[in-house]
Short mmCIF file of N, CA and C in Angstrom, two decimals:
data_model
loop_
_atom_site.label_atom_id
_atom_site.label_comp_id
_atom_site.label_asym_id
_atom_site.label_seq_id
_atom_site.Cartn_x
_atom_site.Cartn_y
_atom_site.Cartn_z
N MET P 46 87.76 -18.79 -63.03
CA MET P 46 87.69 -19.25 -64.40
C MET P 46 87.95 -18.09 -65.36
N LEU P 47 87.37 -16.94 -65.07
CA LEU P 47 87.55 -15.77 -65.92
C LEU P 47 89.01 -15.33 -65.95
N LYS P 48 89.68 -15.37 -64.79
CA LYS P 48 91.09 -14.98 -64.72
C LYS P 48 91.94 -15.95 -65.55
N ARG P 49 91.64 -17.24 -65.47
CA ARG P 49 92.39 -18.24 -66.22
C ARG P 49 92.21 -18.02 -67.73
N ASP P 50 90.98 -17.70 -68.15
CA ASP P 50 90.73 -17.41 -69.57
C ASP P 50 91.50 -16.18 -70.02
N PHE P 51 91.54 -15.17 -69.16
CA PHE P 51 92.27 -13.94 -69.48
C PHE P 51 93.76 -14.24 -69.64
N ILE P 52 94.30 -15.01 -68.72
CA ILE P 52 95.73 -15.35 -68.78
C ILE P 52 96.02 -16.18 -70.03
N ALA P 53 95.14 -17.13 -70.35
CA ALA P 53 95.34 -17.95 -71.54
C ALA P 53 95.34 -17.07 -72.80
N LYS P 54 94.44 -16.10 -72.86
CA LYS P 54 94.38 -15.20 -74.01
C LYS P 54 95.64 -14.34 -74.07
N TYR P 55 96.11 -13.88 -72.94
CA TYR P 55 97.32 -13.07 -72.87
C TYR P 55 98.54 -13.88 -73.34
N ILE P 56 98.60 -15.14 -72.93
CA ILE P 56 99.70 -16.01 -73.36
C ILE P 56 99.62 -16.25 -74.86
N GLU P 57 98.41 -16.39 -75.38
CA GLU P 57 98.23 -16.55 -76.83
C GLU P 57 98.75 -15.31 -77.57
N GLU P 58 98.46 -14.13 -77.04
CA GLU P 58 98.94 -12.89 -77.66
C GLU P 58 100.46 -12.79 -77.58
N LEU P 59 101.04 -13.24 -76.46
CA LEU P 59 102.50 -13.27 -76.34
C LEU P 59 103.09 -14.19 -77.41
N GLY P 60 102.43 -15.31 -77.64
CA GLY P 60 102.88 -16.23 -78.68
C GLY P 60 102.92 -15.57 -80.05
N LYS P 61 101.93 -14.75 -80.34
CA LYS P 61 101.90 -14.02 -81.61
C LYS P 61 103.05 -13.03 -81.69
N MET P 62 103.32 -12.34 -80.58
CA MET P 62 104.41 -11.36 -80.54
C MET P 62 105.75 -12.07 -80.73
N LEU P 63 105.92 -13.20 -80.06
CA LEU P 63 107.17 -13.96 -80.20
C LEU P 63 107.35 -14.47 -81.63
N SER P 64 106.27 -14.91 -82.24
CA SER P 64 106.34 -15.36 -83.64
C SER P 64 106.77 -14.23 -84.55
N LYS P 65 106.25 -13.04 -84.29
CA LYS P 65 106.63 -11.88 -85.09
C LYS P 65 108.12 -11.58 -84.92
N LEU P 66 108.61 -11.67 -83.69
CA LEU P 66 110.04 -11.44 -83.43
C LEU P 66 110.90 -12.48 -84.15
N LEU P 67 110.47 -13.72 -84.12
CA LEU P 67 111.26 -14.79 -84.72
C LEU P 67 111.26 -14.72 -86.24
N ASP P 68 110.23 -14.10 -86.82
CA ASP P 68 110.15 -13.98 -88.28
C ASP P 68 111.07 -12.89 -88.82
N ILE P 69 111.52 -11.99 -87.98
CA ILE P 69 112.39 -10.91 -88.43
C ILE P 69 113.78 -11.48 -88.69
N GLU P 70 114.27 -11.28 -89.87
CA GLU P 70 115.58 -11.80 -90.25
C GLU P 70 116.69 -10.86 -89.80
N TYR P 71 117.92 -11.33 -89.91
CA TYR P 71 119.08 -10.55 -89.49
C TYR P 71 119.60 -9.64 -90.60
N TYR P 72 118.73 -8.91 -91.23
CA TYR P 72 119.17 -7.96 -92.24
C TYR P 72 119.30 -6.60 -91.61
N LYS P 73 120.15 -5.77 -92.16
CA LYS P 73 120.37 -4.44 -91.59
C LYS P 73 119.06 -3.66 -91.46
N ASP P 74 118.20 -3.78 -92.47
CA ASP P 74 116.92 -3.06 -92.44
C ASP P 74 116.04 -3.53 -91.28
N ALA P 75 116.20 -4.79 -90.89
CA ALA P 75 115.34 -5.36 -89.88
C ALA P 75 115.83 -5.13 -88.46
N VAL P 76 117.03 -4.60 -88.30
CA VAL P 76 117.59 -4.40 -86.96
C VAL P 76 116.70 -3.49 -86.13
N SER P 77 116.28 -2.37 -86.69
CA SER P 77 115.44 -1.46 -85.92
C SER P 77 114.06 -2.07 -85.68
N GLU P 78 113.59 -2.90 -86.61
CA GLU P 78 112.30 -3.56 -86.44
C GLU P 78 112.38 -4.55 -85.28
N PHE P 79 113.45 -5.34 -85.22
CA PHE P 79 113.63 -6.28 -84.12
C PHE P 79 113.71 -5.53 -82.80
N ASP P 80 114.51 -4.48 -82.78
CA ASP P 80 114.68 -3.66 -81.59
C ASP P 80 113.32 -3.16 -81.09
N TYR P 81 112.51 -2.67 -82.01
CA TYR P 81 111.19 -2.13 -81.66
C TYR P 81 110.31 -3.23 -81.05
N TYR P 82 110.18 -4.36 -81.74
CA TYR P 82 109.28 -5.42 -81.26
C TYR P 82 109.78 -6.08 -79.98
N PHE P 83 111.09 -6.22 -79.83
CA PHE P 83 111.61 -6.82 -78.60
C PHE P 83 111.32 -5.90 -77.41
N LYS P 84 111.58 -4.62 -77.59
CA LYS P 84 111.30 -3.67 -76.50
C LYS P 84 109.81 -3.59 -76.21
N GLU P 85 108.99 -3.68 -77.25
CA GLU P 85 107.54 -3.67 -77.07
C GLU P 85 107.08 -4.90 -76.28
N MET P 86 107.68 -6.06 -76.59
CA MET P 86 107.35 -7.28 -75.86
C MET P 86 107.73 -7.14 -74.39
N LEU P 87 108.93 -6.64 -74.12
CA LEU P 87 109.37 -6.45 -72.73
C LEU P 87 108.41 -5.53 -71.98
N HIS P 88 108.01 -4.47 -72.64
CA HIS P 88 107.11 -3.50 -72.00
C HIS P 88 105.71 -4.08 -71.79
N SER P 89 105.15 -4.70 -72.81
CA SER P 89 103.76 -5.17 -72.76
C SER P 89 103.56 -6.37 -71.83
N TYR P 90 104.48 -7.32 -71.86
CA TYR P 90 104.25 -8.56 -71.12
C TYR P 90 105.01 -8.65 -69.81
N TYR P 91 106.13 -7.96 -69.71
CA TYR P 91 106.94 -8.06 -68.50
C TYR P 91 107.02 -6.75 -67.73
N HIS P 92 106.47 -5.68 -68.31
CA HIS P 92 106.42 -4.36 -67.68
C HIS P 92 107.81 -3.84 -67.30
N ILE P 93 108.77 -4.07 -68.21
CA ILE P 93 110.13 -3.57 -68.01
C ILE P 93 110.63 -3.00 -69.34
N ASN P 94 111.80 -2.37 -69.29
CA ASN P 94 112.47 -1.98 -70.54
C ASN P 94 113.79 -2.76 -70.61
N ASP P 95 114.53 -2.56 -71.69
CA ASP P 95 115.74 -3.38 -71.86
C ASP P 95 116.88 -2.99 -70.93
N GLU P 96 116.69 -1.95 -70.15
CA GLU P 96 117.67 -1.60 -69.12
C GLU P 96 117.39 -2.36 -67.82
N GLN P 97 116.29 -3.09 -67.77
CA GLN P 97 115.88 -3.80 -66.55
C GLN P 97 115.81 -5.32 -66.76
N LEU P 98 116.59 -5.84 -67.67
CA LEU P 98 116.53 -7.27 -67.98
C LEU P 98 116.79 -8.16 -66.77
N GLN P 99 117.63 -7.71 -65.84
CA GLN P 99 117.96 -8.51 -64.67
C GLN P 99 116.72 -8.84 -63.84
N VAL P 100 115.66 -8.04 -63.98
CA VAL P 100 114.42 -8.30 -63.25
C VAL P 100 113.83 -9.66 -63.64
N LEU P 101 114.06 -10.08 -64.88
CA LEU P 101 113.53 -11.37 -65.34
C LEU P 101 114.27 -12.56 -64.72
N LEU P 102 115.34 -12.29 -64.01
CA LEU P 102 116.05 -13.36 -63.30
C LEU P 102 115.46 -13.59 -61.91
N GLU P 103 114.62 -12.67 -61.48
CA GLU P 103 113.99 -12.77 -60.16
C GLU P 103 112.63 -13.44 -60.29
N GLU P 104 112.25 -14.18 -59.26
CA GLU P 104 110.92 -14.80 -59.27
C GLU P 104 109.86 -13.73 -59.11
N ASP P 105 108.85 -13.80 -59.97
CA ASP P 105 107.70 -12.90 -59.90
C ASP P 105 106.54 -13.65 -60.55
N GLU P 106 105.53 -13.93 -59.77
CA GLU P 106 104.43 -14.78 -60.24
C GLU P 106 103.81 -14.28 -61.54
N GLU P 107 103.54 -13.00 -61.61
CA GLU P 107 102.88 -12.45 -62.81
C GLU P 107 103.77 -12.56 -64.05
N ARG P 108 105.01 -12.13 -63.93
CA ARG P 108 105.92 -12.19 -65.09
C ARG P 108 106.25 -13.63 -65.46
N ASP P 109 106.41 -14.47 -64.44
CA ASP P 109 106.78 -15.86 -64.70
C ASP P 109 105.69 -16.64 -65.43
N LEU P 110 104.43 -16.19 -65.33
CA LEU P 110 103.36 -16.82 -66.10
C LEU P 110 103.68 -16.80 -67.58
N PHE P 111 104.32 -15.74 -68.03
CA PHE P 111 104.64 -15.59 -69.45
C PHE P 111 106.05 -16.10 -69.76
N LEU P 112 106.99 -15.75 -68.92
CA LEU P 112 108.38 -16.11 -69.18
C LEU P 112 108.62 -17.61 -69.07
N LEU P 113 107.98 -18.25 -68.10
CA LEU P 113 108.26 -19.66 -67.83
C LEU P 113 107.12 -20.58 -68.24
N SER P 114 106.19 -20.08 -69.02
CA SER P 114 105.08 -20.89 -69.50
C SER P 114 105.61 -22.09 -70.29
N PHE P 115 105.15 -23.28 -69.93
CA PHE P 115 105.61 -24.50 -70.60
C PHE P 115 105.32 -24.44 -72.10
N ASP P 116 104.14 -23.92 -72.45
CA ASP P 116 103.75 -23.84 -73.86
C ASP P 116 104.58 -22.85 -74.65
N MET P 117 105.15 -21.85 -73.98
CA MET P 117 105.90 -20.80 -74.66
C MET P 117 107.41 -20.98 -74.52
N LYS P 118 107.84 -22.04 -73.87
CA LYS P 118 109.26 -22.21 -73.54
C LYS P 118 110.16 -22.08 -74.77
N ASN P 119 109.88 -22.84 -75.82
CA ASN P 119 110.74 -22.80 -76.99
C ASN P 119 110.75 -21.44 -77.67
N LYS P 120 109.57 -20.85 -77.82
CA LYS P 120 109.51 -19.53 -78.47
C LYS P 120 110.24 -18.48 -77.64
N ASN P 121 110.09 -18.55 -76.33
CA ASN P 121 110.81 -17.60 -75.48
C ASN P 121 112.32 -17.77 -75.63
N ILE P 122 112.79 -19.00 -75.61
CA ILE P 122 114.23 -19.24 -75.75
C ILE P 122 114.72 -18.73 -77.10
N LEU P 123 113.98 -19.03 -78.17
CA LEU P 123 114.39 -18.57 -79.50
C LEU P 123 114.42 -17.05 -79.59
N ALA P 124 113.40 -16.39 -79.04
CA ALA P 124 113.35 -14.93 -79.10
C ALA P 124 114.48 -14.30 -78.28
N PHE P 125 114.72 -14.83 -77.09
CA PHE P 125 115.79 -14.27 -76.27
C PHE P 125 117.16 -14.60 -76.86
N ALA P 126 117.31 -15.75 -77.52
CA ALA P 126 118.58 -16.07 -78.19
C ALA P 126 118.84 -15.07 -79.31
N LYS P 127 117.79 -14.75 -80.04
CA LYS P 127 117.92 -13.76 -81.11
C LYS P 127 118.30 -12.40 -80.52
N ALA P 128 117.71 -12.07 -79.38
CA ALA P 128 118.03 -10.81 -78.71
C ALA P 128 119.48 -10.79 -78.24
N ALA P 129 119.98 -11.93 -77.75
CA ALA P 129 121.38 -11.99 -77.31
C ALA P 129 122.31 -11.68 -78.47
N HIS P 130 122.04 -12.27 -79.63
CA HIS P 130 122.84 -11.97 -80.83
C HIS P 130 122.74 -10.49 -81.20
N TYR P 131 121.54 -9.97 -81.13
CA TYR P 131 121.31 -8.56 -81.46
C TYR P 131 122.16 -7.66 -80.55
N TYR P 132 122.12 -7.91 -79.24
CA TYR P 132 122.85 -7.04 -78.31
C TYR P 132 124.36 -7.20 -78.47
N VAL P 133 124.83 -8.39 -78.80
CA VAL P 133 126.26 -8.56 -79.07
C VAL P 133 126.66 -7.72 -80.28
N GLU P 134 125.85 -7.78 -81.34
CA GLU P 134 126.12 -6.99 -82.54
C GLU P 134 126.12 -5.49 -82.25
N GLN P 135 125.30 -5.08 -81.29
CA GLN P 135 125.21 -3.66 -80.92
C GLN P 135 126.30 -3.26 -79.93
N GLY P 136 127.11 -4.24 -79.49
CA GLY P 136 128.18 -3.95 -78.54
C GLY P 136 127.70 -3.83 -77.10
N GLU P 137 126.49 -4.30 -76.83
CA GLU P 137 125.92 -4.22 -75.48
C GLU P 137 126.04 -5.59 -74.81
N THR P 138 127.27 -5.94 -74.44
CA THR P 138 127.53 -7.29 -73.93
C THR P 138 126.88 -7.55 -72.56
N GLU P 139 126.71 -6.52 -71.75
CA GLU P 139 126.08 -6.74 -70.44
C GLU P 139 124.63 -7.17 -70.61
N LYS P 140 123.92 -6.56 -71.55
CA LYS P 140 122.54 -6.98 -71.82
C LYS P 140 122.53 -8.39 -72.38
N ALA P 141 123.48 -8.70 -73.23
CA ALA P 141 123.57 -10.05 -73.80
C ALA P 141 123.82 -11.07 -72.69
N ARG P 142 124.68 -10.75 -71.72
CA ARG P 142 124.95 -11.66 -70.59
C ARG P 142 123.67 -11.90 -69.78
N GLN P 143 122.93 -10.82 -69.53
CA GLN P 143 121.69 -10.96 -68.78
C GLN P 143 120.70 -11.85 -69.53
N ILE P 144 120.65 -11.68 -70.84
CA ILE P 144 119.75 -12.50 -71.64
C ILE P 144 120.18 -13.97 -71.61
N LEU P 145 121.47 -14.23 -71.64
CA LEU P 145 121.94 -15.62 -71.54
C LEU P 145 121.50 -16.24 -70.22
N ALA P 146 121.56 -15.47 -69.14
CA ALA P 146 121.11 -15.96 -67.84
C ALA P 146 119.59 -16.19 -67.84
N ILE P 147 118.85 -15.34 -68.53
CA ILE P 147 117.39 -15.52 -68.65
C ILE P 147 117.09 -16.81 -69.40
N ILE P 148 117.83 -17.06 -70.48
CA ILE P 148 117.64 -18.29 -71.26
C ILE P 148 117.91 -19.51 -70.38
N GLU P 149 118.96 -19.46 -69.57
CA GLU P 149 119.27 -20.57 -68.66
C GLU P 149 118.11 -20.80 -67.69
N ARG P 150 117.54 -19.70 -67.19
CA ARG P 150 116.42 -19.81 -66.25
C ARG P 150 115.21 -20.45 -66.94
N ILE P 151 114.89 -20.01 -68.14
CA ILE P 151 113.77 -20.58 -68.88
C ILE P 151 114.02 -22.06 -69.14
N ASN P 152 115.23 -22.40 -69.51
CA ASN P 152 115.58 -23.77 -69.87
C ASN P 152 115.50 -24.72 -68.67
N ARG P 153 115.77 -24.22 -67.48
CA ARG P 153 115.74 -25.06 -66.26
C ARG P 153 114.32 -25.46 -65.88
N VAL P 154 113.35 -24.61 -66.15
CA VAL P 154 111.98 -24.86 -65.72
C VAL P 154 111.38 -25.99 -66.55
N ASN P 155 110.76 -26.93 -65.88
CA ASN P 155 110.13 -28.09 -66.51
C ASN P 155 111.10 -28.89 -67.38
N SER P 156 112.38 -28.82 -67.09
CA SER P 156 113.35 -29.56 -67.90
C SER P 156 113.26 -31.07 -67.66
N ASP P 157 112.59 -31.46 -66.58
CA ASP P 157 112.45 -32.88 -66.28
C ASP P 157 111.18 -33.49 -66.89
N VAL P 158 110.36 -32.67 -67.53
CA VAL P 158 109.13 -33.15 -68.15
C VAL P 158 109.46 -33.69 -69.54
N PHE P 159 109.08 -34.95 -69.79
CA PHE P 159 109.39 -35.55 -71.09
C PHE P 159 108.37 -35.10 -72.13
N ARG P 160 108.88 -34.69 -73.28
CA ARG P 160 108.04 -34.42 -74.45
C ARG P 160 108.74 -35.06 -75.64
N PHE P 161 107.93 -35.51 -76.57
CA PHE P 161 108.52 -36.01 -77.80
C PHE P 161 109.15 -34.84 -78.53
N PRO P 162 110.38 -35.01 -78.99
CA PRO P 162 111.07 -33.91 -79.67
C PRO P 162 110.31 -33.46 -80.92
N THR P 163 110.31 -32.17 -81.12
CA THR P 163 109.67 -31.57 -82.29
C THR P 163 110.72 -30.84 -83.11
N GLU P 164 110.31 -30.37 -84.26
CA GLU P 164 111.22 -29.58 -85.08
C GLU P 164 111.65 -28.31 -84.34
N GLU P 165 110.70 -27.73 -83.59
CA GLU P 165 111.02 -26.53 -82.82
C GLU P 165 112.08 -26.82 -81.76
N ASP P 166 112.04 -28.00 -81.16
CA ASP P 166 113.07 -28.39 -80.19
C ASP P 166 114.44 -28.42 -80.84
N THR P 167 114.50 -28.88 -82.08
CA THR P 167 115.76 -28.91 -82.83
C THR P 167 116.27 -27.49 -83.05
N TRP P 168 115.36 -26.57 -83.38
CA TRP P 168 115.75 -25.16 -83.57
C TRP P 168 116.30 -24.58 -82.28
N VAL P 169 115.64 -24.93 -81.16
CA VAL P 169 116.09 -24.42 -79.86
C VAL P 169 117.49 -24.93 -79.54
N GLU P 170 117.72 -26.22 -79.75
CA GLU P 170 119.06 -26.78 -79.50
C GLU P 170 120.11 -26.05 -80.34
N LYS P 171 119.80 -25.83 -81.60
CA LYS P 171 120.72 -25.14 -82.50
C LYS P 171 120.96 -23.70 -82.02
N ALA P 172 119.87 -23.01 -81.64
CA ALA P 172 119.99 -21.62 -81.17
C ALA P 172 120.85 -21.53 -79.92
N ILE P 173 120.69 -22.49 -79.01
CA ILE P 173 121.47 -22.49 -77.78
C ILE P 173 122.95 -22.74 -78.08
N LYS P 174 123.23 -23.66 -79.01
CA LYS P 174 124.62 -23.94 -79.38
C LYS P 174 125.27 -22.73 -80.04
N GLU P 175 124.47 -21.93 -80.75
CA GLU P 175 125.01 -20.77 -81.46
C GLU P 175 125.05 -19.50 -80.62
N LEU P 176 124.64 -19.60 -79.35
CA LEU P 176 124.67 -18.41 -78.50
C LEU P 176 126.10 -17.90 -78.38
N PRO P 177 126.23 -16.59 -78.37
CA PRO P 177 127.58 -16.02 -78.28
C PRO P 177 128.24 -16.34 -76.95
N SER P 178 129.54 -16.55 -77.01
CA SER P 178 130.32 -16.76 -75.80
C SER P 178 130.76 -15.39 -75.30
N LEU P 179 130.42 -15.07 -74.07
CA LEU P 179 130.71 -13.73 -73.53
C LEU P 179 131.67 -13.81 -72.36
N ASN P 180 132.75 -14.48 -72.53
CA ASN P 180 133.74 -14.60 -71.45
C ASN P 180 134.57 -13.36 -71.29
#
């Protein structure tokens, strides 16, 4: 029970971090702020840096608790979509490709579970449609 409470609190904190990332706009001044918070999220919750994004494509029970959490699915997709745009703008297309694969992985999990569509679901659909094409 204590471990479950700890994990729930940790997921709640991840939600706050993701909200902070999503609130950062695409202004030049905010680029370094987004970079900082995204890297901080990767370090704090997934124990990786942005050079190790491919690790999130591998199954790992501890990391997947946060990455594939049903409650965090939309926020994770939105944050990683924003990161994909960021890396494309920075000319780091390989990182953007890895992030697109991470988004696909997140999107596949629990995709068969029906939920009534929310406004956030609409944002996610729009964000996915606007993802950069990296052919």
